[in-house]
Coordinates of C-alpha atoms in Angstrom, one line a residue:
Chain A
X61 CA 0.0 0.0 0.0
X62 CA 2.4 2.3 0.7
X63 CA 4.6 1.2 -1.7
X64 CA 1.9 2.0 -4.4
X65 CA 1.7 5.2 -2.9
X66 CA 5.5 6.0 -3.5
X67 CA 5.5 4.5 -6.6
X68 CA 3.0 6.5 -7.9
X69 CA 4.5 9.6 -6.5
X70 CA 7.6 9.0 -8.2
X71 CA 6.3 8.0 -11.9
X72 CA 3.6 11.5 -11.7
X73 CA 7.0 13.4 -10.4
X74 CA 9.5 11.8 -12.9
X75 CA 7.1 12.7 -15.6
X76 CA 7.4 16.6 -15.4
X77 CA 10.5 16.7 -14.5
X78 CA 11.2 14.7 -18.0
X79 CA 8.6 17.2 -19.3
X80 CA 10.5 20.3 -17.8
X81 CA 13.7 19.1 -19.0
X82 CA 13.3 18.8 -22.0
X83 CA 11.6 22.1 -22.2
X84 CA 12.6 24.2 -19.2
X85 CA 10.0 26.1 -19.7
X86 CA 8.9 26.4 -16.2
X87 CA 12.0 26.2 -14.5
X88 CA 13.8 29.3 -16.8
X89 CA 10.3 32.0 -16.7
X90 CA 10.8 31.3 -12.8
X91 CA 13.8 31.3 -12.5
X92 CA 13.7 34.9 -14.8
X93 CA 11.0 36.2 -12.4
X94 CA 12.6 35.2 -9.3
X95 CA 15.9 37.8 -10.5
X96 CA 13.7 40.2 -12.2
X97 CA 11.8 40.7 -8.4
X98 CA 15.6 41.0 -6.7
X99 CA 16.4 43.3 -8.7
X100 CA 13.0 45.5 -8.3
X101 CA 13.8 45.3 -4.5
X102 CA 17.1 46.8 -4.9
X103 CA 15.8 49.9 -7.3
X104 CA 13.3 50.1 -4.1
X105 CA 15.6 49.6 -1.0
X106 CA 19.0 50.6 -2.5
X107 CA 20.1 54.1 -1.5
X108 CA 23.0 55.2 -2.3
X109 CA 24.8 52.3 -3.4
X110 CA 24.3 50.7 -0.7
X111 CA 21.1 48.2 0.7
X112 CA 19.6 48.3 4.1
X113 CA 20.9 45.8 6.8
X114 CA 18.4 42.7 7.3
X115 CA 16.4 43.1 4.4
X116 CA 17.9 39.9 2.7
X117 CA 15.7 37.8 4.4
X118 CA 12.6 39.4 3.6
X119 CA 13.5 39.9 0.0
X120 CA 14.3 36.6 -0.3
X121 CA 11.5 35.1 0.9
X122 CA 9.2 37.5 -1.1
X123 CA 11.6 36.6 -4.3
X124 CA 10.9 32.6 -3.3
X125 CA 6.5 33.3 -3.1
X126 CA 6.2 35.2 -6.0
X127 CA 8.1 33.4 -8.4
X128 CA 7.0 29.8 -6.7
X129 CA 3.1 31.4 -7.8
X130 CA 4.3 31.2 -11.1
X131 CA 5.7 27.8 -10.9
X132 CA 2.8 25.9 -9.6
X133 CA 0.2 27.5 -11.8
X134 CA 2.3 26.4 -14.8
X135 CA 2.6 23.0 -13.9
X136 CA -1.4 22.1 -13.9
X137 CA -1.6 24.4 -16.8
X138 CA 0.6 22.6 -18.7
X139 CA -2.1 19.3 -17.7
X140 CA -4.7 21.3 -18.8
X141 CA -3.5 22.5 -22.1
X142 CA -2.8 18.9 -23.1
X143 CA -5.7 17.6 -21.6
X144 CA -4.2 15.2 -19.3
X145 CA -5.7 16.4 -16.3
X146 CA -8.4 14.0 -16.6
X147 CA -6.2 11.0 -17.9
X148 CA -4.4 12.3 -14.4
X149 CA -7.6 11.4 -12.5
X150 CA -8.6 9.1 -14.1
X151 CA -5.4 6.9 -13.6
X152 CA -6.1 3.7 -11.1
X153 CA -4.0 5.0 -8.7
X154 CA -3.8 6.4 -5.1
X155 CA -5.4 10.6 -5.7
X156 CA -3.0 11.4 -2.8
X157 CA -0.2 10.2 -4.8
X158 CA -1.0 11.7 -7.6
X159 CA -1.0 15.3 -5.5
X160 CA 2.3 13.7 -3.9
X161 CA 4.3 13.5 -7.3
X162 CA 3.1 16.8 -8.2
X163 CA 4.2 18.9 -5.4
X164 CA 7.4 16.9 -5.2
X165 CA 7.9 18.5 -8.7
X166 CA 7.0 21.7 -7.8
X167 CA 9.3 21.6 -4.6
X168 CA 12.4 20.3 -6.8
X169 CA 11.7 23.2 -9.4
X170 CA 11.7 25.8 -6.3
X171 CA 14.3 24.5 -4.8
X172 CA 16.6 24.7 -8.2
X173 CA 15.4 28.3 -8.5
X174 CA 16.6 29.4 -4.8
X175 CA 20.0 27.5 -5.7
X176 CA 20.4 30.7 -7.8
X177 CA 18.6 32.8 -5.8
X178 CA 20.0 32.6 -2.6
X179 CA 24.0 33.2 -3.9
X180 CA 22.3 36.4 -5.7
X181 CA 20.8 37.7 -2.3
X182 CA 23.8 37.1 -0.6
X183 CA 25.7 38.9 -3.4
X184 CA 23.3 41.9 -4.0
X185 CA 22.6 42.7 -0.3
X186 CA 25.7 41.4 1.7
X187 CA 24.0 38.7 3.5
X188 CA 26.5 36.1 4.8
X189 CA 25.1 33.1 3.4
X190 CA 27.5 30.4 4.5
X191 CA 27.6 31.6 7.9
X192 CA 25.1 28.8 8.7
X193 CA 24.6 26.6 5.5
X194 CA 22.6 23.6 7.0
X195 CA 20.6 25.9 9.2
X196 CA 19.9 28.2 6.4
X197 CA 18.7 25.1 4.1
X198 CA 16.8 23.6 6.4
X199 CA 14.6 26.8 6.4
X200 CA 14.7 26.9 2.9
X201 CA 13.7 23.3 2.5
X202 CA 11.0 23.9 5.2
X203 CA 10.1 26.7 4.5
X204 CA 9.4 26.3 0.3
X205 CA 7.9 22.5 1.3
X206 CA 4.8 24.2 3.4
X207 CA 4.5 26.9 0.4
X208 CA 4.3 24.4 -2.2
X209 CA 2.3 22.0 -0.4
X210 CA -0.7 24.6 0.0
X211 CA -0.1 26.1 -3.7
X212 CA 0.2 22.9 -5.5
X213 CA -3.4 21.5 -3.8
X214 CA -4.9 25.1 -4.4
X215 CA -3.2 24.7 -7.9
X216 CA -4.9 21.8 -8.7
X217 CA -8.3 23.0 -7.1
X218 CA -8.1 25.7 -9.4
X219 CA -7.4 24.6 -12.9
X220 CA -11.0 24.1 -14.2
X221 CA -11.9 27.9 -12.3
X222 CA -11.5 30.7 -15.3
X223 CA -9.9 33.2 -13.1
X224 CA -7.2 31.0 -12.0
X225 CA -4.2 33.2 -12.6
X226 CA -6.1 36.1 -10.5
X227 CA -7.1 33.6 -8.0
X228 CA -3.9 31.5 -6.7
X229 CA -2.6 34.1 -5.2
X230 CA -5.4 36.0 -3.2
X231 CA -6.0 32.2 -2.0
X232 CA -2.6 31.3 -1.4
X233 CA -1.0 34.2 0.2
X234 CA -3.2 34.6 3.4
X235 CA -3.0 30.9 4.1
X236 CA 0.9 30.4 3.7
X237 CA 1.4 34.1 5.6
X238 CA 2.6 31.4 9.1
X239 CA 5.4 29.7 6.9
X240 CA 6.5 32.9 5.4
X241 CA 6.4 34.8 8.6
X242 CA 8.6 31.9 10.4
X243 CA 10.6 31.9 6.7
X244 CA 11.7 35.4 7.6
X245 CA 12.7 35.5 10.7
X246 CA 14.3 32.4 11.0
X247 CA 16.6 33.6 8.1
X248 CA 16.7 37.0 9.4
X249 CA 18.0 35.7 12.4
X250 CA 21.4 34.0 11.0
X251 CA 21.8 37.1 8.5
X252 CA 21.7 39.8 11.1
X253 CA 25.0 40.8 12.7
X254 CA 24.9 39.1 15.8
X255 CA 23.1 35.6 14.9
X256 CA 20.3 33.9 17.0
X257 CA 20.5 30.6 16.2
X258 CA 18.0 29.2 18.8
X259 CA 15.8 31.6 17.3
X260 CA 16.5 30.2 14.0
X261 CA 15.9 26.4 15.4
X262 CA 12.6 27.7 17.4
X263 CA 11.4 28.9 14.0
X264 CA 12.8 25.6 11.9
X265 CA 10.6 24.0 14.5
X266 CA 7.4 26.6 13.6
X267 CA 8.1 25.5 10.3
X268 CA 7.8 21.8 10.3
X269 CA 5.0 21.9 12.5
X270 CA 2.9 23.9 9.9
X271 CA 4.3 21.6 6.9
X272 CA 2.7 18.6 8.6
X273 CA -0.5 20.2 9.0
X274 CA -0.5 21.4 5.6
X275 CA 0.2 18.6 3.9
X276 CA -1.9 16.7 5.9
X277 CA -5.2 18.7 5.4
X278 CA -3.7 18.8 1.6
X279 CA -3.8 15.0 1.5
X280 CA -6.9 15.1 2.8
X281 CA -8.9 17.9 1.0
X282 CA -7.0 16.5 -3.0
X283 CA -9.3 13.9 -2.9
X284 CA -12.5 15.5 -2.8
X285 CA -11.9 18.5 -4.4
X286 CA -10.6 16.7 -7.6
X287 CA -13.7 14.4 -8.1
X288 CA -16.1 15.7 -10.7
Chain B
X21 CA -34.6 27.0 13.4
X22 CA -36.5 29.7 10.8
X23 CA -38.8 30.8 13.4
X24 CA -36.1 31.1 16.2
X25 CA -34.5 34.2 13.9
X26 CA -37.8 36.8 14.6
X27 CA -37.3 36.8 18.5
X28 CA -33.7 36.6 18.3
X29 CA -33.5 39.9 16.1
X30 CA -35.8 41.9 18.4
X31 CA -34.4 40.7 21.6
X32 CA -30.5 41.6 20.2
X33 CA -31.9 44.7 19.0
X34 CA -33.5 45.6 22.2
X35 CA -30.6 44.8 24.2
X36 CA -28.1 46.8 21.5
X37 CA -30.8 49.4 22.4
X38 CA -29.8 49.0 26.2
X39 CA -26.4 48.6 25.7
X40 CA -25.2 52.3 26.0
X41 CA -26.7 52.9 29.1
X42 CA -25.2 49.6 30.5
X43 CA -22.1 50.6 28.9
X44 CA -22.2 54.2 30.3
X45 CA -22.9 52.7 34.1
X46 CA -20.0 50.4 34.4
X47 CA -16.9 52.1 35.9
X48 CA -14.0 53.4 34.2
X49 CA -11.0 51.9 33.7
X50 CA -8.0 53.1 35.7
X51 CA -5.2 54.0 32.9
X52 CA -7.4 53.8 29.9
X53 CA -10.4 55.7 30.8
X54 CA -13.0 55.9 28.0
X55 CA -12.0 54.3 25.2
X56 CA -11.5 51.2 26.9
X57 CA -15.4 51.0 26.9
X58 CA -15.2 49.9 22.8
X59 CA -14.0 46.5 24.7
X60 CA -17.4 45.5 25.2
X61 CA -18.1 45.7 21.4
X62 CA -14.4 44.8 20.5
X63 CA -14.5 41.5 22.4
X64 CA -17.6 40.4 21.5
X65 CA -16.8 40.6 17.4
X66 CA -13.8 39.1 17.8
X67 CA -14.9 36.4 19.6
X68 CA -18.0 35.8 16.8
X69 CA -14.9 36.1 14.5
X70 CA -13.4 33.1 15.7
X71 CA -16.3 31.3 15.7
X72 CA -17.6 31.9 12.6
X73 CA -14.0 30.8 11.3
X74 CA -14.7 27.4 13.0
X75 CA -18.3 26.8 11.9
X76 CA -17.4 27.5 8.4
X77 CA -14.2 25.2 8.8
X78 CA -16.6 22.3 10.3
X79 CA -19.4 22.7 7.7
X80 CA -16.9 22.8 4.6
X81 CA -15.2 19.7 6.7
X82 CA -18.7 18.1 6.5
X83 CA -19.3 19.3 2.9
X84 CA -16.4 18.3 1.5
X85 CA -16.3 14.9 3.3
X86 CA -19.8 13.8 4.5
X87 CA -21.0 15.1 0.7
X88 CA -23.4 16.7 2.9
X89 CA -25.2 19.7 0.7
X90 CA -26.5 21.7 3.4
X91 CA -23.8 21.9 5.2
X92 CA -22.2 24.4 2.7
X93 CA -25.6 26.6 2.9
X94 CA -23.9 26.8 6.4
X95 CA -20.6 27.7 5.6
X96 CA -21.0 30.1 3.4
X97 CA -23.1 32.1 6.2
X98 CA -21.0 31.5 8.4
X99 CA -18.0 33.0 5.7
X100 CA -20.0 36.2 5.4
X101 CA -20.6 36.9 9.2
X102 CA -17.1 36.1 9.5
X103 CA -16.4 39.3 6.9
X104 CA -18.6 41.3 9.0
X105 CA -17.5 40.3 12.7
X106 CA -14.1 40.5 11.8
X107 CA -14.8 44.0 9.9
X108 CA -16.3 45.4 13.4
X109 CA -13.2 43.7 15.6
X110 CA -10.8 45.5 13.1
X111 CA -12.1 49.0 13.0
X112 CA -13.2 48.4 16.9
X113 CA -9.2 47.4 17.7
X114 CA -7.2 50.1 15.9
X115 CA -10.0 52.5 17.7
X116 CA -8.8 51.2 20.9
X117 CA -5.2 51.0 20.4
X118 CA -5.0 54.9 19.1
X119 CA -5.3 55.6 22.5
X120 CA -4.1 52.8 24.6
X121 CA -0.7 52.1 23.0
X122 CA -0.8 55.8 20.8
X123 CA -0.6 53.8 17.3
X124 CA -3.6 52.7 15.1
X125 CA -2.0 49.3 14.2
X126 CA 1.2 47.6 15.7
X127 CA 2.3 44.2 13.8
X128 CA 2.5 42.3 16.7
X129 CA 1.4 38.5 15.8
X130 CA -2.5 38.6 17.0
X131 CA -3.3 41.7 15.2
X132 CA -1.3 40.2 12.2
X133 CA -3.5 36.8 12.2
X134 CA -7.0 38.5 12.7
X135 CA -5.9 40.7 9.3
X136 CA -4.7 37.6 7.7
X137 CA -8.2 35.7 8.7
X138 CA -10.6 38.4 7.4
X139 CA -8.1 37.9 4.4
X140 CA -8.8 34.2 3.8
X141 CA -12.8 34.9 4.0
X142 CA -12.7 37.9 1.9
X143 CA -10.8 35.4 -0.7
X144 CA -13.3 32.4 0.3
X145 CA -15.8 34.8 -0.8
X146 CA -14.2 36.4 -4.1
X147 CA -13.6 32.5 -5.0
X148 CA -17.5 31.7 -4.6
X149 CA -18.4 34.4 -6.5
X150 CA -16.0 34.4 -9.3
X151 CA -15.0 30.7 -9.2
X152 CA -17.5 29.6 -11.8
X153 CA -19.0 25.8 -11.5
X154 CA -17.9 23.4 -8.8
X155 CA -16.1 26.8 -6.9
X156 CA -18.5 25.8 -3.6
X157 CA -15.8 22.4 -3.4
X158 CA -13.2 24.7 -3.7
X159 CA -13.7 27.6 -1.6
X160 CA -14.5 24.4 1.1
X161 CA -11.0 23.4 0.6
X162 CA -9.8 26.6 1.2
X163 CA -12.0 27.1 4.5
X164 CA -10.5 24.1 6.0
X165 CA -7.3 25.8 6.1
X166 CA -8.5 29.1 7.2
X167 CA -9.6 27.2 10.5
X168 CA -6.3 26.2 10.8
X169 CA -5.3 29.5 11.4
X170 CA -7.6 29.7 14.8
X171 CA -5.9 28.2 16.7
X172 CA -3.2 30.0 15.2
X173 CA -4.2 33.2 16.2
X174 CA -5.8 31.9 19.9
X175 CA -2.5 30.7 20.6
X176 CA -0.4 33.6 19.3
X177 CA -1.0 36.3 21.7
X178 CA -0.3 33.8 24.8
X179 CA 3.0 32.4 23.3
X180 CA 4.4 36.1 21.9
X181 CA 5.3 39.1 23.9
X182 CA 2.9 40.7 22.7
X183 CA 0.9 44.1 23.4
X184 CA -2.4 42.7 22.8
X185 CA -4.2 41.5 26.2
X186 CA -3.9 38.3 27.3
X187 CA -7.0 35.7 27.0
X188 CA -6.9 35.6 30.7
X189 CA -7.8 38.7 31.2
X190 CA -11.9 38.4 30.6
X191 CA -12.5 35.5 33.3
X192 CA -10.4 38.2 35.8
X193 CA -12.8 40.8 35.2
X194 CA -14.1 42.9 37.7
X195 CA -17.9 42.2 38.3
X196 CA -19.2 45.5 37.2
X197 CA -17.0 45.0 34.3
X198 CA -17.8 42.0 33.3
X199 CA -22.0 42.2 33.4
X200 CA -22.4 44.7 30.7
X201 CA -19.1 42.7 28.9
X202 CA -21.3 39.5 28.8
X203 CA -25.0 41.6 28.5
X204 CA -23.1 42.5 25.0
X205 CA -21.4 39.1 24.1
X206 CA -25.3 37.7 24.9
X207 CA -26.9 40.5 22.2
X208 CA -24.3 40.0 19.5
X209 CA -24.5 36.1 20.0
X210 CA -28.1 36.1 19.3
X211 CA -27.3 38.6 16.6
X212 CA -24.9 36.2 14.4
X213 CA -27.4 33.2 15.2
X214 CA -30.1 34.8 13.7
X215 CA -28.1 36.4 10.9
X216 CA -26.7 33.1 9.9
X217 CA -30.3 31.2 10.2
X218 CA -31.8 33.7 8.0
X219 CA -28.8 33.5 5.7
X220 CA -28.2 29.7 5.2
X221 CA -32.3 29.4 4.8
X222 CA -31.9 31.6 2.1
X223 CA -28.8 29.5 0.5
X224 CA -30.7 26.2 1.4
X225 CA -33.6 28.1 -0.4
X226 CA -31.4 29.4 -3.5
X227 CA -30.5 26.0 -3.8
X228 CA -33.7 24.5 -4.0
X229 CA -34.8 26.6 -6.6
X230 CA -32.1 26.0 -9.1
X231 CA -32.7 22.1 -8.5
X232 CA -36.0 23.2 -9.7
X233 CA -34.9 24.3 -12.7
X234 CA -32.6 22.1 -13.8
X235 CA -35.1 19.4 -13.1
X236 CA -37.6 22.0 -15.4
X237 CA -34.9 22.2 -18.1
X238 CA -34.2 18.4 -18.2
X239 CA -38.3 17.5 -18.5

């Protein structure tokens, strides 16, 4: 049984990632986005020369949100235009598997994007980035899987509605606002000049606790919402 | 239930009615003085706020489910009183904190998750009205995770350092404090269970009708 269920995961997830790699088309407009909202922040913050102290972590958290938006509605689009969504649901297999494999996409796309992201905060706003690698990544990691895990079920929910560009993020925003709050100050917490990292562990802690409710209630609510 | 809704209106009317006097006859409050008399408006809301949160989070639980179709007739009044509870306990707050801490809004993390929570049902809403066919499932989805964020914000203000008062406060009330507190939390009670009677009855109703004619168009 739960072999089926990783099983399943894995083919859904193997399948857009063969999908994005040989087109890349979700992984280089985010990607784009991601560094296109950096570099608004700077034109914003930047004053003479020079950026503010601790605004890397919010910047980079707003960069990661946005730009994740844009990732997970593509990747239901993309069943949509093709009209797979259906042969998707249809499949004899496991619902929350399907939703598994999907967001395990998503989360791998995000997390390639903040590869490049991260470096370009660190560079662009001086925030010491390898002062605390596995800290910092766990945040990350935590941080984009509770994202994802509401926006890829919301995602999904939403691919039938017309408005669904308009709609993901006045639905998904409110609801993620605990992992982004926890997002940025955990990572504000190693950037600033004297770190906190038991601040930064309390909030690694705020973060999986939320990611297990998430994707729990997400398991729960796929299977419903997806039936016709 | 329907004919519950008639006495319910006039008796929380007649009591709002009251309530000023009441109000006006409980003492003042040592360092606050008079605006901390918005309290027995502010509390109240809020506390409708959170429990319209949860009622719509159960129904949509049941809807989504149960497949039980009244139960959405439920949350979706429930959603709305939530937009309008939480609309009073966030112009009632800022009025109070002006003078109590001298700044409108502070972003301290129950203030933070009230906004965010009349967020998620002014998007639960904007989904049901805009979402097209099958958006009721949906916005049902999305309520279950609103009512995540209850206990969220219940918690918040005990956890944090926080300005906001703490939950313990109400029970420590002074007596002459607390009756025209819970006169008020009594008339805006039987306020939002009349409003939301009146209002799922009418979904239940609007419901009914168009199974009426779909049945009309398929004959």
């Amino acid at each position: 049984m739960m072999a089926g269920f990783f099983r399943v995961a894995w083919h859904v997830m193997r399948k857009d990632l063969t999908i994005e790699v040989r087109s890349r088309e979700v992984l280089l407009t985010t990607l784009l986005f991601a560094v296109s909202v950096v570099l608004i922040f700077s034109f914003a913050l930047v004053r003479e020369g020079r950026a503010p102290d601790d605004v890397a972590a919010g910047i980079l958290w707003v960069a990661i949100s946005f730009s994740g938006t844009l990732a997970m509605g593509r990747t239901f689009e993309r069943e949509r235009y093709n009209d797979t969504l259906r042969a998707l649901i249809l499949a004899p297999a496991d619902r929350p598997a399907i939703y598994a494999g999907k967001l395990l996409g998503v989360l791998i796309l995000m997390v390639l994007v903040e590869v490049v992201l991260v470096p370009l905060v660190g560079l662009l706003f001086t925030a010491p980035i390898l002062r605390y690698p596995g800290m910092l990544t766990a945040l990350l990691v935590a941080g984009t899987l509770g994202f994802a895990a509401v926006g890829t079920l919301f995602a999904a929910m939403l691919v039938r509605v017309r408005s669904r560009d308009s709609l993901l993020p006045i639905l998904l925003y409110p609801v993620t606002v605990p992992v982004m709050i926890a997002g940025v100050r955990g990572t504000a917490a190693l950037f600033q000049a004297a770190p906190d990292e038991d601040m930064a562990r309390f909030w690694i802690a705020g973060l999986l606790l939320w990611d297990s409710v998430f994707i729990t209630l997400a398991l729960w609510t796929f299977e419903p919402v997806m039936t016709e | 239930m329907r004919r519950l809704s008639t006495p319910f209106i006039g008796l929380s009317a007649g009591m709002l009615l009251v309530a000023p006097w009441i109000i006006n006859a409980a003492p003042y409050e040592s360092t606050m003085g008079l605006v901390q008399k918005v309290f027995y408006f502010h509390f109240p809301s809020a506390i409708l706020f959170l429990l319209a949160a949860t009622i719509c989070g159960i129904q949509s639980a049941r809807f989504l489910f149960f497949k039980k179709p009244s139960a959405d007739a439920w949350a979706l009044a429930a959603a709305e009183l939530g937009l309008l509870f939480g609309a009073m306990t966030l112009v009632t707050g800022p009025l109070w904190a002006r003078k109590a801490w001298g700044v409108w809004w502070v972003w301290d993390p129950r203030l933070t998750s009230s906004l965010l929570l009349f967020l998620i049902f002014a998007a639960y809403l904007i989904l049901r009205k805009y979402g097209g066919p099958g958006s009721d499932k949906l916005a049902a989805g999305m309520a279950l995770f609103g009512m995540g964020n209850v206990p969220f914000i219940y918690v918040s203000v005990n956890v944090w350092r926080t300005l906001h008062p703490m939950t313990s406060v109400v029970p420590t009330l002074p007596t002459d404090m607390g009756i025209p507190l819970w006169f008020c939390f009594a008339a805006f009670t039987m306020l939002f269970l009349a409003l939301m009677n009146l209002r799922a009855t009418l979904a239940l109703q609007q419901a009914r009708v168009e199974a009426l004619y779909l049945a009309e168009d398929e004959a």
